[in-house]
Amino acid sequence: MREQSTLRGRLRHIIFDYDTLPAKAFDLALIVAISCSVLVVMLDSVGPLHTLYGPLFLRLEWFFTFLFSIEYLLRIYTAKSAARYMRSFFGIIDVLSIFPTWLSLFIPGTQYLLVIRFFRVLRIFRLLKLMQYVKEANFVRDSIAASARKIFVFLFFVFVLASIVGGLMYMIEGEENGFRSIPEGIYWAIVTVTTVGYGDISPQTTIGRVLAALLMITGYSVIAVPTGIVTSEMSALRRSRGKEVYCPNCPSAVHSDDSRFCRYCGTRLQKPEEG
Amino acid sequence: MREQSTLRGRLRHIIFDYDTLPAKAFDLALIVAISCSVLVVMLDSVGPLHTLYGPLFLRLEWFFTFLFSIEYLLRIYTAKSAARYMRSFFGIIDVLSIFPTWLSLFIPGTQYLLVIRFFRVLRIFRLLKLMQYVKEANFVRDSIAASARKIFVFLFFVFVLASIVGGLMYMIEGEENGFRSIPEGIYWAIVTVTTVGYGDISPQTTIGRVLAALLMITGYSVIAVPTGIVTSEMSALRRSRGKEVYCPNCPSAVHSDDSRFCRYCGTRLQKPEEG
Amino acid sequence: MREQSTLRGRLRHIIFDYDTLPAKAFDLALIVAISCSVLVVMLDSVGPLHTLYGPLFLRLEWFFTFLFSIEYLLRIYTAKSAARYMRSFFGIIDVLSIFPTWLSLFIPGTQYLLVIRFFRVLRIFRLLKLMQYVKEANFVRDSIAASARKIFVFLFFVFVLASIVGGLMYMIEGEENGFRSIPEGIYWAIVTVTTVGYGDISPQTTIGRVLAALLMITGYSVIAVPTGIVTSEMSALRRSRGKEVYCPNCPSAVHSDDSRFCRYCGTRLQKPEEG
Amino acid sequence: MREQSTLRGRLRHIIFDYDTLPAKAFDLALIVAISCSVLVVMLDSVGPLHTLYGPLFLRLEWFFTFLFSIEYLLRIYTAKSAARYMRSFFGIIDVLSIFPTWLSLFIPGTQYLLVIRFFRVLRIFRLLKLMQYVKEANFVRDSIAASARKIFVFLFFVFVLASIVGGLMYMIEGEENGFRSIPEGIYWAIVTVTTVGYGDISPQTTIGRVLAALLMITGYSVIAVPTGIVTSEMSALRRSRGKEVYCPNCPSAVHSDDSRFCRYCGTRLQKPEEG
């Protein structure tokens, strides 16, 4: 259990947990701050607004950088293990999100730094915790994790298909119809097989269109594969998460709630109290 | 039970219910009127037709406004609780759908009023009741409601992904390739991840296209997630809607509610009390 | 049982059935003829080919018309009930597919007659019977039929949504951005919500794009609804089609193959022989 | 069991298997080589790179061709049955992937040979074996195989629909709106029904757009059919892959194969013989 006697302990609780009012308040404030800072980055990218409010945006950018820097230092100070926090995913996100602005002091800030700065938005996922969506988030995450390998196989197939069709289209359509290279053909094939279909490149020759039609129909029907995978994983996950009975002898054993005897040691099981 | 002795009671029955002939007739008439009024708004928006039949459309608009105003007053008069009706969803829709035309007497009608007027079409959902599609509608609604939280998590993820990729694309492609701002980049990312793909904005640089391809493939396969969620909810809903009977001898045996004898030991089963 | 002694009986068997060699041969020949005739119509529509082979195509068109006319007369002659055949779906298709060419003798053939002529391709569905895909076709048809009402509710919702968003976009974007009328706005909304996304019309204003993005995300995730409906119907259909046991007393009663007693009369059931 | 005493046996083991270190190493090297060779073909197709590094790419192309030729000869030499290998799918792929370069000695290499050369990428599927994704790959393959006939019926329907709508659109829109022939109309219909929507051809007339909207909504909702098919096949496949144990006392009870006692009566269960 957590010791909250010291200031450090209390701070840690407020910063890292989300089960009491102050901790919730901190997280909420943080999310608001992140949203605002991201909003500033967004608006600053809009030409007209930049010319009008550029300096204001810069000042705000610095304000948020200070804020997040203080937060970062507090996290390092209060974390049970500073090292583990700094090496953690969000630890890295946190430092990366403040780093660019500081760096721009020494190197004039290029737009490429913005790339890093923008990852700050990931912190917003804490909102799910605040809104008690953790169970749902885990369910989605688990079912994706359980499907990951099968989905990988599927995407691998899609990519190989796209490569071959992309190569074929480059030869069939050629540069005069916008397929200027095989990589471009593959890009077109992915745009097509995923049914996005920008139309920035589209086949003109008859045989090219026949091949394109086949690719579309393939993409249109193989979408059924990942869907089927995830769906059957989710149904399985749901079933496995039904009411469960535990055996007094085999703590590990989980039984469906219609079991009357442990299927490992034959002991009579106690029904769980209905909640 | 409803008292239909008074005129008010009879009117209320006709207006709010849909189980007797006059009530059905009223609803049908109302839907026809709504469809016509919406049709008028539509046709009036077509330039050539407006120049030809503008005055006629205006007269029809007023005719329907009178009609719906009378209906609204009748509803207030006959409703069990006028206040509750006026605060109800359709109560608000009803007043909003007549409000703009009346307002246009004092303020010359702007097209923005049309916005409100167009919500009138929502009333058409009563058609489902007329066609006895309520059970199906409820099934769809319930399964969506049961999936809502998981779907929210999913859409939250999609939106964060779109924001980050949109930000990245703004930096990679830049204004010269149509990504004039981060919000525009996010708009493009949503167009792409949902596989809509207008092509009004599309990446030109190699790295931009690689990132776009990754986003497309992500959007193409993560569609499996909401589908899986809704499907497993629906299957669960179907199962849970089958009433079940238990056999006193075979605790394991579950019987569909049309069973009169246990199919394992032949014991006569007790029907469950209807809930 | 069919009497095949008379010529008429034998012809009827060959034309309407597909379980013996001659009947199969007839169907196959018919499908080849249909495919060729449709191919002729297609190629004749290609400008260059028409100028080159126009007269040839016309002669072929007449050849197929004669062929199908003879087939039609034979069907009327051999059908158990000529009237029922002529009123049947394929009976109408058959006559419609020959009618236009004959009519073109009196009225110079307009392209609109082609519309009718093209329905001939529907006859090709008999291929499924030839290839013994009837069971699969029925499975697909039954599951769609079982989902029809729920899907109707869904499409009804999508259409109402498209109408409202289409109306809103007309007001937001206006004619200058290609939304020249509400019907056009609704067309755009359908193009968007179904994730087709031609890009022939696309929003330009910020608020228009926000609304478009919301519509895309809706269309992207509500696709889960029909999918869920059909999937759960199909799974239910599969289960209900599992091995079944019949009770000697209650002919109507169907029991899952793990039943030992009829659940209606308690009679001991006989296991079916494994096939 | 494999005899590895002879050199031939040892080579065969290394080339055809993937369960020991040397065999794994060989496969990995092969995949790297294939990837590089494909990469060379790709880069060579990029105009600027070709002008710069054309000769280098040619030399690399020859290097890989020698490599794969040696591999091919080794496979013929070591294969249990050289004839069966040469007639196998990958046997043909292997020879086709080296054939064009050799041929280009006698006939100046046309781009059409590239088509064949590009199939080499298929060999990369061995990566799945290396990464032990065979089980997942088989699961996906089996469920697709099980759905194949139903999906064929579905695609058949989609194609007939596309043909008819394509024909109709040609007549409705005509050449002036980009529908220059029925085949082009069918191409458009496929682009639309699969929700790809390039927008290179799009309807302009009101009736054309109404028909297009109907086609989109059809395509948008019938995607549910293949999805439902594959999903229910996958769920069935999952269930059928769980080995089951039966209790001698409770005929109804089905136990997962890790059960040692019946969960209804506590009787000790017999394990089934592994098949």
Coordinates of N, CA, C and O in Angstrom, one line a residue, chain D residues 1 21 27 35 39 48 61 72 81 83 85 111 132 136-138 151 175 177 186 203 212-213 228 238 253 260 264-265:
Chain D
M1 N 11.4 -40.9 -41.6 CA 12.4 -39.9 -41.2 C 13.5 -39.6 -42.2 O 13.7 -40.5 -43.1
L21 N 19.0 -24.7 -37.5 CA 19.7 -23.4 -37.7 C 20.2 -23.2 -39.1 O 19.8 -22.2 -39.8
D27 N 17.1 -20.0 -45.5 CA 15.9 -19.3 -45.9 C 16.0 -17.8 -45.7 O 15.6 -17.0 -46.6
S35 N 14.4 -10.0 -51.5 CA 14.0 -8.6 -51.3 C 14.9 -7.6 -52.0 O 14.5 -6.7 -52.7
L39 N 13.9 -5.0 -54.9 CA 14.2 -3.6 -54.6 C 14.9 -3.1 -55.8 O 14.6 -2.0 -56.3
P48 N 14.8 8.9 -62.7 CA 16.0 9.6 -62.3 C 17.1 8.5 -61.8 O 18.2 8.6 -62.3
E61 N 21.2 -7.0 -61.2 CA 20.2 -7.9 -61.7 C 20.9 -9.2 -62.1 O 20.4 -10.3 -61.8
Y72 N 18.2 -22.7 -58.0 CA 17.3 -23.5 -58.8 C 17.9 -24.9 -59.1 O 17.3 -25.9 -58.8
S81 N 11.9 -35.6 -55.4 CA 11.5 -35.8 -56.8 C 11.7 -34.5 -57.6 O 10.9 -33.6 -57.4
A83 N 11.2 -33.9 -60.6 CA 10.0 -33.6 -61.5 C 8.9 -32.9 -60.7 O 8.4 -31.9 -61.1
Y85 N 9.1 -31.2 -57.9 CA 9.5 -29.8 -57.6 C 9.3 -28.9 -58.8 O 8.7 -27.8 -58.6
Q111 N 10.0 -4.5 -71.4 CA 9.4 -4.3 -70.0 C 8.5 -5.4 -69.7 O 8.2 -5.7 -68.6
Q132 N 7.5 -18.6 -37.8 CA 6.5 -19.5 -37.2 C 5.1 -18.9 -37.2 O 4.4 -18.9 -36.2
E136 N -1.1 -19.6 -38.0 CA -2.0 -18.4 -38.3 C -2.3 -18.4 -39.8 O -3.5 -18.3 -40.2
A137 N -1.3 -18.6 -40.6 CA -1.5 -18.6 -42.1 C -2.5 -19.7 -42.5 O -3.4 -19.4 -43.2
N138 N -2.3 -20.9 -41.9 CA -3.2 -22.0 -42.2 C -4.7 -21.6 -41.8 O -5.6 -21.9 -42.5
I151 N -18.5 -17.1 -51.1 CA -18.0 -15.8 -51.5 C -18.1 -15.7 -53.0 O -18.4 -14.6 -53.6
E175 N -21.9 9.4 -73.6 CA -20.5 9.7 -73.8 C -20.1 11.1 -73.3 O -19.1 11.3 -72.7
N177 N -20.8 12.5 -70.7 CA -20.5 12.6 -69.2 C -19.4 11.5 -68.9 O -19.3 11.1 -67.7
I186 N -19.2 -0.4 -66.8 CA -19.1 -1.5 -65.8 C -17.9 -1.3 -64.9 O -17.9 -1.4 -63.7
P203 N -21.1 10.4 -62.3 CA -22.4 10.8 -63.0 C -22.7 12.3 -62.8 O -22.3 12.9 -61.8
A212 N -26.5 6.0 -59.1 CA -25.2 5.8 -58.4 C -25.4 5.7 -56.9 O -24.8 4.8 -56.3
A213 N -26.2 6.6 -56.4 CA -26.5 6.5 -54.9 C -27.0 5.2 -54.5 O -26.5 4.6 -53.5
G228 N -19.8 -11.6 -43.1 CA -20.6 -12.5 -42.3 C -20.2 -13.9 -42.6 O -20.0 -14.8 -41.7
R238 N -12.8 -22.2 -35.2 CA -12.3 -22.1 -33.8 C -12.9 -23.2 -32.9 O -12.2 -24.0 -32.3
A253 N -22.8 -33.7 -21.5 CA -21.7 -32.8 -21.1 C -20.5 -32.9 -22.1 O -20.0 -34.0 -22.4
R260 N -10.1 -33.2 -16.3 CA -9.8 -34.6 -15.8 C -11.0 -35.2 -15.1 O -11.1 -36.4 -15.0
Y264 N -20.0 -32.2 -14.1 CA -21.4 -32.3 -13.6 C -21.5 -33.4 -12.5 O -22.2 -33.3 -11.6
C265 N -20.8 -34.6 -12.8 CA -20.9 -35.7 -11.8 C -19.6 -36.0 -11.2 O -19.5 -36.9 -10.3

